């Protein structure tokens, strides 16, 4: 029996010559992987952070359910037409892929993440700090509630700028002046904070790409 679902694509891996396993954040199932047959015809659907409506076919003999009938829930032209936003989206997707454990998901996490993606897509300028804001808000969404006291052991000489982000709303935090190296350094420290709470190394490779583009 097929079930309607909405998913956010985080990563994909080849399963066979024509099939993929897509690793997703699912509205119904939380962090989950699905098998996609004949995927070579629809590869454009599976870019990181694409938001898709689809049908899920549970398999009583396997935890790997099948997904099919894909349709884009949002076009995300603002992200796909920008090198900078694309790089940020890759970073966000990799953080979720590595931080969220299979078959788990915090209550409301899907809706929050969908809103984050649509916000990035809609921003026309001053979005270079978005991934920093994302890390802080992701920590909150996971229940870690970052504060200066909690972050301080990880921040070293970045306490002042981190405090600015914590005191600012989303719009104002986009205007905090930082260069690419400073953003990368702060992100690396916030990732250490997440690793501490998740009790697992994240090894986010896309952070270096972001630094080069900013």
XYZ file of N, CA and C in Angstrom:
642
model
N 0.834 -1.191 0.000
C 0.000 0.000 0.000
C 0.874 1.248 0.000
N 0.608 2.158 -0.927
C 1.410 3.373 -1.035
C 0.864 4.478 -0.116
N 1.804 5.258 0.426
C 1.451 6.365 1.308
C 2.040 7.651 0.753
N 1.276 8.733 0.793
C 1.790 10.038 0.368
C 2.737 10.578 1.438
N 3.813 11.182 0.989
C 4.781 11.762 1.927
C 5.448 12.962 1.264
N 6.103 13.769 2.068
C 6.951 14.854 1.564
C 8.325 14.659 2.179
N 9.362 14.791 1.353
C 10.727 14.537 1.809
C 11.640 15.692 1.440
N 12.714 15.821 2.200
C 13.812 16.738 1.886
C 15.033 15.872 1.599
N 15.582 15.977 0.409
C 16.725 15.154 0.012
C 17.993 15.663 0.695
N 18.739 14.749 1.304
C 19.998 15.103 1.951
C 21.208 14.575 1.183
N 21.085 13.385 0.627
C 22.228 12.734 -0.030
C 21.678 11.561 -0.835
N 22.439 11.102 -1.791
C 22.034 9.913 -2.543
C 23.256 9.062 -2.843
N 23.041 7.751 -2.898
C 24.115 6.813 -3.216
C 23.599 5.791 -4.225
N 24.476 5.365 -5.119
C 24.091 4.375 -6.121
C 23.794 3.042 -5.448
N 22.729 2.396 -5.881
C 22.346 1.080 -5.364
C 22.609 0.000 -6.410
N 22.344 0.323 -7.654
C 22.635 -0.558 -8.780
C 22.842 0.336 -9.997
N 22.904 -0.242 -11.164
C 23.154 0.553 -12.373
C 22.091 1.620 -12.589
N 20.836 1.338 -12.240
C 19.748 2.272 -12.494
C 19.038 2.754 -11.229
N 19.422 2.233 -10.078
C 18.700 2.550 -8.849
C 19.563 3.373 -7.893
N 18.885 4.134 -7.049
C 19.533 4.953 -6.031
C 18.921 4.665 -4.675
N 19.712 4.904 -3.647
C 19.161 5.073 -2.304
C 19.262 6.548 -1.978
N 18.120 7.155 -1.701
C 18.119 8.572 -1.327
C 17.946 8.673 0.185
N 18.810 9.466 0.784
C 18.795 9.675 2.232
C 18.064 10.994 2.470
N 17.032 10.963 3.280
C 16.089 12.077 3.342
C 15.704 12.411 4.774
N 15.115 13.580 4.916
C 14.314 13.913 6.079
C 12.873 13.841 5.607
N 12.115 12.917 6.165
C 10.752 12.649 5.747
C 9.763 13.240 6.743
N 8.679 13.796 6.225
C 7.652 14.334 7.123
C 7.073 13.227 8.000
N 6.878 12.035 7.430
C 6.255 10.939 8.179
C 7.249 10.124 9.000
N 8.452 9.907 8.446
C 9.358 8.924 9.033
C 10.608 9.530 9.678
N 10.766 10.852 9.633
C 11.995 11.436 10.151
C 13.158 11.152 9.216
N 14.343 10.990 9.760
C 15.526 10.686 8.939
C 15.396 9.259 8.420
N 15.306 9.110 7.103
C 15.032 7.793 6.526
C 15.652 7.693 5.141
N 16.002 6.474 4.726
C 16.524 6.213 3.391
C 15.493 5.426 2.602
N 15.397 5.731 1.290
C 14.422 5.080 0.429
C 15.095 4.605 -0.857
N 14.611 3.502 -1.383
C 15.098 2.967 -2.647
C 14.295 3.565 -3.791
N 15.004 4.044 -4.818
C 14.366 4.620 -6.003
C 14.801 3.802 -7.207
N 13.840 3.183 -7.897
C 14.141 2.434 -9.105
C 14.115 3.325 -10.338
N 14.857 2.944 -11.386
C 14.923 3.727 -12.633
C 15.230 5.200 -12.371
N 16.164 5.447 -11.460
C 16.465 6.814 -11.028
C 17.195 7.625 -12.086
N 17.802 6.968 -13.074
C 18.573 7.705 -14.071
C 17.703 8.660 -14.877
N 16.402 8.414 -14.906
C 15.495 9.287 -15.651
C 15.113 10.547 -14.883
N 15.413 10.576 -13.610
C 14.927 11.691 -12.783
C 15.978 12.198 -11.807
N 17.258 12.179 -12.206
C 18.338 12.560 -11.316
C 18.214 13.992 -10.811
N 17.630 14.876 -11.621
C 17.508 16.280 -11.219
C 16.673 16.441 -9.960
N 15.812 15.476 -9.687
C 14.977 15.555 -8.487
C 15.806 15.451 -7.209
N 16.967 14.807 -7.271
C 17.636 14.367 -6.057
C 18.819 15.249 -5.659
N 18.790 16.526 -6.051
C 19.789 17.468 -5.576
C 19.573 17.733 -4.083
N 20.654 17.940 -3.333
C 20.521 18.179 -1.894
C 19.580 19.336 -1.576
N 18.705 19.108 -0.626
C 17.686 20.019 -0.097
C 16.487 20.202 -1.011
N 16.402 19.468 -2.123
C 15.152 19.491 -2.880
C 14.013 18.985 -1.993
N 12.870 19.629 -2.100
C 11.681 19.254 -1.334
C 10.708 18.599 -2.300
N 10.399 17.323 -2.064
C 9.641 16.536 -3.020
C 8.404 15.915 -2.379
N 7.323 15.925 -3.125
C 6.174 15.096 -2.792
C 6.364 13.757 -3.498
N 6.016 12.664 -2.825
C 6.234 11.349 -3.405
C 5.302 10.332 -2.765
N 5.424 9.106 -3.217
C 4.670 7.997 -2.641
C 5.654 6.982 -2.075
N 5.370 6.527 -0.863
C 6.226 5.564 -0.175
C 5.530 4.213 -0.140
N 6.276 3.178 -0.529
C 5.755 1.810 -0.498
C 6.496 1.023 0.574
N 5.869 0.826 1.747
C 6.528 0.053 2.802
C 6.813 -1.381 2.365
N 7.915 -1.924 2.861
C 8.308 -3.296 2.562
C 8.362 -4.076 3.873
N 7.418 -5.011 4.088
C 7.393 -5.745 5.363
C 8.635 -6.605 5.588
N 9.396 -6.866 4.527
C 10.574 -7.717 4.641
C 11.876 -6.926 4.773
N 11.776 -5.594 4.690
C 12.992 -4.776 4.735
C 12.675 -3.404 5.302
N 13.654 -2.801 5.954
C 13.497 -1.434 6.448
C 13.699 -0.412 5.330
N 14.164 -0.874 4.160
C 14.392 0.020 3.028
C 13.122 0.085 2.181
N 12.285 1.072 2.449
C 11.053 1.262 1.703
C 11.369 1.848 0.330
N 10.417 1.721 -0.599
C 10.579 2.285 -1.932
C 9.870 3.629 -2.031
N 10.464 4.557 -2.810
C 9.852 5.855 -3.069
C 9.680 6.024 -4.570
N 8.564 6.629 -4.978
C 8.277 6.807 -6.405
C 7.313 7.974 -6.569
N 6.977 8.279 -7.837
C 5.991 9.319 -8.120
C 6.400 10.695 -7.649
N 7.640 11.083 -7.934
C 8.181 12.335 -7.402
C 7.625 13.564 -8.129
N 7.383 14.614 -7.342
C 7.006 15.916 -7.885
C 7.603 16.980 -6.976
N 8.153 18.034 -7.570
C 8.751 19.104 -6.775
C 7.670 19.862 -6.019
N 7.858 19.973 -4.711
C 6.916 20.747 -3.902
C 7.199 22.239 -4.028
N 8.471 22.592 -4.259
C 8.895 23.991 -4.431
C 10.003 24.005 -5.479
N 9.999 25.001 -6.339
C 10.971 25.036 -7.432
C 12.386 25.377 -6.972
N 12.535 26.177 -5.915
C 13.843 26.570 -5.366
C 14.744 27.221 -6.415
N 14.163 28.025 -7.284
C 14.961 28.682 -8.318
C 15.954 29.674 -7.719
N 15.623 30.262 -6.569
C 16.548 31.192 -5.928
C 17.823 30.516 -5.487
N 17.741 29.269 -5.047
C 18.930 28.513 -4.640
C 19.672 27.984 -5.852
N 18.959 27.376 -6.774
C 19.612 26.707 -7.901
C 20.260 27.679 -8.877
N 19.862 28.945 -8.859
C 20.444 29.931 -9.775
C 21.616 30.692 -9.149
N 22.028 30.319 -7.935
C 23.084 31.039 -7.219
C 24.157 30.078 -6.745
N 25.424 30.326 -7.143
C 26.525 29.494 -6.662
C 26.634 29.549 -5.140
N 26.492 30.765 -4.585
C 26.610 30.931 -3.141
C 25.539 30.183 -2.380
N 24.290 30.323 -2.805
C 23.192 29.630 -2.125
C 23.293 28.117 -2.312
N 23.710 27.685 -3.496
C 23.892 26.255 -3.719
C 24.928 25.675 -2.758
N 26.011 26.410 -2.548
C 27.057 25.949 -1.636
C 26.528 25.879 -0.208
N 25.745 26.879 0.191
C 25.147 26.862 1.527
C 24.186 25.689 1.659
N 23.408 25.430 0.609
C 22.453 24.314 0.666
C 23.183 22.976 0.780
N 24.313 22.833 0.102
C 25.104 21.606 0.209
C 25.601 21.416 1.647
N 26.038 22.511 2.249
C 26.517 22.467 3.631
C 25.384 22.054 4.574
N 24.231 22.687 4.443
C 23.090 22.377 5.296
C 22.678 20.910 5.161
N 22.626 20.435 3.911
C 22.240 19.045 3.672
C 23.241 18.078 4.301
N 24.535 18.395 4.189
C 25.546 17.502 4.754
C 25.476 17.469 6.272
N 25.214 18.628 6.892
C 25.068 18.660 8.354
C 23.925 17.749 8.787
N 22.772 17.861 8.124
C 21.631 17.025 8.483
C 21.930 15.542 8.216
N 22.554 15.262 7.080
C 22.868 13.877 6.704
C 23.749 13.210 7.753
N 24.727 13.950 8.255
C 25.673 13.366 9.196
C 25.214 13.471 10.653
N 24.356 14.438 10.950
C 23.954 14.651 12.343
C 22.741 13.827 12.754
N 21.823 13.588 11.820
C 20.586 12.887 12.163
C 20.752 11.388 11.978
N 20.357 10.638 12.972
C 20.450 9.189 12.889
C 19.251 8.612 12.145
N 19.472 7.496 11.491
C 18.427 6.855 10.698
C 17.201 6.542 11.557
N 16.031 6.833 10.969
C 14.736 6.542 11.577
C 14.483 7.332 12.853
N 15.111 8.492 12.975
C 14.818 9.372 14.101
C 14.540 10.765 13.572
N 13.799 11.532 14.350
C 13.526 12.913 13.975
C 12.827 13.625 15.111
N 13.306 14.793 15.449
C 12.665 15.580 16.489
C 11.301 16.062 16.016
N 10.365 16.206 16.930
C 9.041 16.708 16.593
C 9.147 18.100 15.979
N 8.553 18.272 14.808
C 8.578 19.573 14.141
C 9.829 19.850 13.345
N 10.781 18.916 13.320
C 12.047 19.175 12.635
C 11.837 19.330 11.129
N 10.977 18.498 10.536
C 10.753 18.602 9.096
C 10.184 19.968 8.744
N 9.170 20.405 9.452
C 8.538 21.698 9.152
C 9.523 22.844 9.335
N 10.347 22.759 10.387
C 11.355 23.799 10.593
C 12.335 23.831 9.426
N 12.814 22.663 9.003
C 13.804 22.609 7.934
C 13.218 23.077 6.614
N 11.985 22.723 6.326
C 11.339 23.201 5.112
C 11.290 24.728 5.110
N 10.969 25.321 6.255
C 10.960 26.774 6.359
C 12.326 27.395 6.151
N 13.383 26.747 6.670
C 14.751 27.237 6.478
C 15.131 27.251 4.996
N 14.780 26.193 4.297
C 15.107 26.101 2.871
C 14.384 27.195 2.087
N 13.115 27.395 2.375
C 12.341 28.404 1.652
C 12.820 29.812 1.984
N 13.296 30.023 3.207
C 13.849 31.325 3.571
C 15.128 31.598 2.788
N 16.041 30.627 2.734
C 17.264 30.791 1.943
C 16.926 31.051 0.485
N 15.968 30.332 -0.039
C 15.566 30.490 -1.434
C 15.059 31.905 -1.705
N 14.355 32.494 -0.732
C 13.717 33.794 -0.934
C 14.659 34.974 -0.756
N 15.739 34.801 0.018
C 16.648 35.917 0.270
C 17.323 36.352 -1.028
N 17.269 37.646 -1.314
C 17.847 38.156 -2.556
C 19.261 38.683 -2.364
N 19.609 39.067 -1.157
C 20.953 39.562 -0.880
C 21.242 39.375 0.605
N 22.476 39.624 1.004
C 22.886 39.516 2.408
C 22.509 38.169 3.020
N 22.945 37.091 2.348
C 22.671 35.756 2.875
C 23.955 35.002 3.227
N 25.110 35.656 3.169
C 26.391 34.961 3.351
C 26.544 34.358 4.747
N 25.821 34.898 5.733
C 25.902 34.371 7.097
C 24.839 33.307 7.370
N 24.094 32.894 6.363
C 22.930 32.047 6.603
C 23.304 30.727 7.258
N 24.419 30.132 6.855
C 24.784 28.829 7.410
C 25.176 28.910 8.887
N 25.670 30.077 9.324
C 25.965 30.253 10.749
C 24.660 30.295 11.539
N 23.721 31.101 11.059
C 22.402 31.168 11.683
C 21.749 29.782 11.704
N 21.912 29.051 10.610
C 21.342 27.711 10.511
C 21.882 26.787 11.606
N 23.189 26.801 11.840
C 23.772 25.922 12.850
C 23.220 26.219 14.239
N 23.092 27.499 14.564
C 22.546 27.867 15.872
C 21.092 27.443 15.997
N 20.307 27.675 14.948
C 18.893 27.312 14.991
C 18.704 25.797 14.952
N 19.588 25.086 14.239
C 19.526 23.631 14.224
C 19.786 23.064 15.622
N 20.761 23.637 16.318
C 21.027 23.204 17.692
C 19.791 23.388 18.565
N 19.101 24.506 18.385
C 17.868 24.746 19.142
C 16.787 23.745 18.759
N 16.654 23.479 17.435
C 15.640 22.530 16.962
C 15.898 21.122 17.502
N 17.160 20.804 17.761
C 17.508 19.491 18.306
C 17.396 19.441 19.829
N 17.064 20.592 20.434
C 16.861 20.634 21.877
C 18.087 20.996 22.680
N 19.156 21.511 22.026
C 20.385 21.833 22.743
C 20.363 23.241 23.336
N 19.523 24.117 22.814
C 19.342 25.486 23.333
C 20.668 26.200 23.569
N 21.404 26.533 22.494
C 22.714 27.170 22.669
C 22.613 28.538 23.342
N 23.477 28.778 24.294
C 23.609 30.063 24.978
C 25.095 30.388 25.022
N 25.425 31.601 25.405
C 26.842 31.963 25.483
C 27.562 31.074 26.492
N 26.906 30.783 27.585
C 27.528 29.937 28.604
C 27.819 28.546 28.055
N 26.857 28.006 27.284
C 27.043 26.663 26.728
C 28.071 26.640 25.604
N 28.110 27.725 24.810
C 29.005 27.768 23.656
C 30.439 28.141 24.002
N 30.630 28.854 25.086
C 31.933 29.449 25.387
C 33.102 28.469 25.367
N 32.959 27.243 25.876
C 34.113 26.321 25.836
C 34.578 25.977 24.423
N 33.750 26.240 23.413
C 34.075 25.875 22.036
C 34.493 27.075 21.188
N 34.280 28.292 21.685
C 34.387 29.484 20.838
C 35.776 30.094 20.772
N 36.601 29.921 21.787
C 37.927 30.543 21.848
C 37.806 32.054 21.623
N 38.352 32.580 20.520
C 38.339 34.035 20.306
C 37.136 34.506 19.493
N 36.111 33.659 19.360
C 34.928 34.046 18.579
C 33.724 34.376 19.454
N 33.947 34.631 20.728
C 32.838 34.879 21.650
C 32.052 36.132 21.271
N 32.746 37.191 20.884
C 32.064 38.452 20.603
C 31.101 38.306 19.431
N 31.573 37.740 18.341
C 30.715 37.619 17.158
C 29.607 36.596 17.389
N 29.891 35.532 18.128
C 28.834 34.565 18.445
C 27.746 35.218 19.278
N 28.150 36.082 20.202
C 27.174 36.817 21.000
C 26.282 37.697 20.144
N 26.856 38.292 19.090
C 26.050 39.108 18.181
C 24.974 38.268 17.503
N 25.325 37.062 17.082
C 24.335 36.189 16.444
C 23.232 35.794 17.420
N 23.612 35.491 18.660
C 22.621 35.076 19.644
C 21.661 36.215 20.002
N 22.145 37.448 19.937
C 21.297 38.592 20.278
C 20.467 39.090 19.103
N 20.780 38.642 17.897
C 20.152 39.187 16.687
C 19.074 38.250 16.156
N 18.067 38.841 15.537
C 17.113 38.059 14.774
C 17.725 37.639 13.456
N 16.958 36.917 12.665
C 17.491 36.392 11.409
C 17.960 37.515 10.494
N 17.131 38.531 10.276
C 17.470 39.605 9.342
C 18.735 40.341 9.785
N 18.822 40.686 11.067
C 19.999 41.415 11.555
C 21.253 40.551 11.535
N 21.112 39.252 11.773
C 22.292 38.387 11.783
C 22.898 38.247 10.393
N 22.099 38.460 9.342
C 22.639 38.425 7.989
C 23.562 39.613 7.713
N 23.457 40.667 8.518
C 24.217 41.897 8.294
C 25.472 41.990 9.158
N 25.741 40.997 9.990
C 26.955 41.009 10.802
C 28.171 40.878 9.881
N 29.093 41.858 9.918
C 30.211 41.855 8.950
C 31.264 40.798 9.272
N 31.445 39.848 8.342
C 32.443 38.798 8.478
C 33.018 38.484 7.111
N 34.287 38.082 7.070
C 34.833 37.593 5.814
C 34.741 36.066 5.783
N 35.117 35.477 4.662
C 34.974 34.041 4.493
C 35.737 33.239 5.530
N 36.946 33.663 5.857
C 37.743 32.939 6.856
C 37.074 32.994 8.224
N 36.549 34.167 8.594
C 35.895 34.304 9.900
C 34.626 33.451 9.980
N 33.874 33.426 8.889
C 32.667 32.578 8.875
C 33.043 31.109 9.029
N 34.068 30.690 8.302
C 34.490 29.295 8.351
C 34.970 28.913 9.744
N 35.726 29.796 10.378
C 36.226 29.511 11.721
C 35.090 29.392 12.724
N 34.118 30.307 12.644
C 32.990 30.255 13.565
C 32.158 28.994 13.322
N 31.932 28.652 12.046
C 31.190 27.436 11.730
C 31.888 26.201 12.294
N 33.195 26.139 12.153
C 33.943 24.983 12.657
C 33.770 24.842 14.165
N 33.723 25.960 14.868
C 33.549 25.911 16.326
C 32.124 25.510 16.706
N 31.155 25.993 15.955
C 29.772 25.592 16.219
C 29.553 24.116 15.902
N 30.251 23.613 14.896
C 30.170 22.186 14.592
C 30.761 21.354 15.734
N 31.808 21.843 16.368
C 32.374 21.144 17.527
C 31.354 21.095 18.667
N 30.601 22.185 18.823
C 29.538 22.220 19.834
C 28.478 21.163 19.527
N 28.077 21.059 18.256
C 27.105 20.047 17.866
C 27.661 18.635 18.078
N 28.921 18.431 17.706
C 29.533 17.113 17.880
C 29.534 16.695 19.348
N 29.793 17.644 20.222
C 29.805 17.350 21.660
C 28.447 16.820 22.107
N 27.373 17.472 21.671
C 26.030 17.066 22.091
C 25.554 15.803 21.366
N 25.982 15.638 20.129
C 25.582 14.457 19.365
C 26.437 13.238 19.691
N 27.582 13.486 20.357
C 28.531 12.435 20.715
C 29.019 11.675 19.480
N 29.255 12.446 18.411
C 29.708 11.842 17.154
C 30.409 12.894 16.308
N 31.501 12.525 15.649
C 32.190 13.438 14.742
C 31.359 13.630 13.475
N 31.315 14.856 12.960
C 30.515 15.153 11.781
C 31.347 15.191 10.491
N 32.569 15.707 10.562
C 33.464 15.724 9.394
C 32.789 16.338 8.163
N 32.373 17.585 8.290
C 31.650 18.273 7.215
C 32.643 18.762 6.155
N 32.645 18.130 4.995
C 33.614 18.447 3.946
C 33.254 19.706 3.167
N 31.974 20.023 3.089
C 31.535 21.157 2.265
C 31.868 22.507 2.876
N 32.321 22.542 4.127
C 32.676 23.815 4.747
C 33.829 24.486 4.011
N 34.785 23.704 3.523
C 35.926 24.278 2.802
C 35.487 24.900 1.480
N 34.477 24.308 0.830
C 33.945 24.878 -0.409
C 33.294 26.229 -0.143
N 32.557 26.308 0.958
C 31.918 27.575 1.323
C 32.949 28.669 1.542
N 34.028 28.330 2.221
C 35.061 29.325 2.494
C 35.659 29.872 1.193
N 35.869 29.003 0.225
C 36.448 29.443 -1.037
C 35.501 30.382 -1.787
N 34.189 30.128 -1.709
C 33.214 30.946 -2.435
C 32.921 32.263 -1.739
N 33.216 32.353 -0.452
C 32.901 33.573 0.278
C 34.140 34.422 0.492
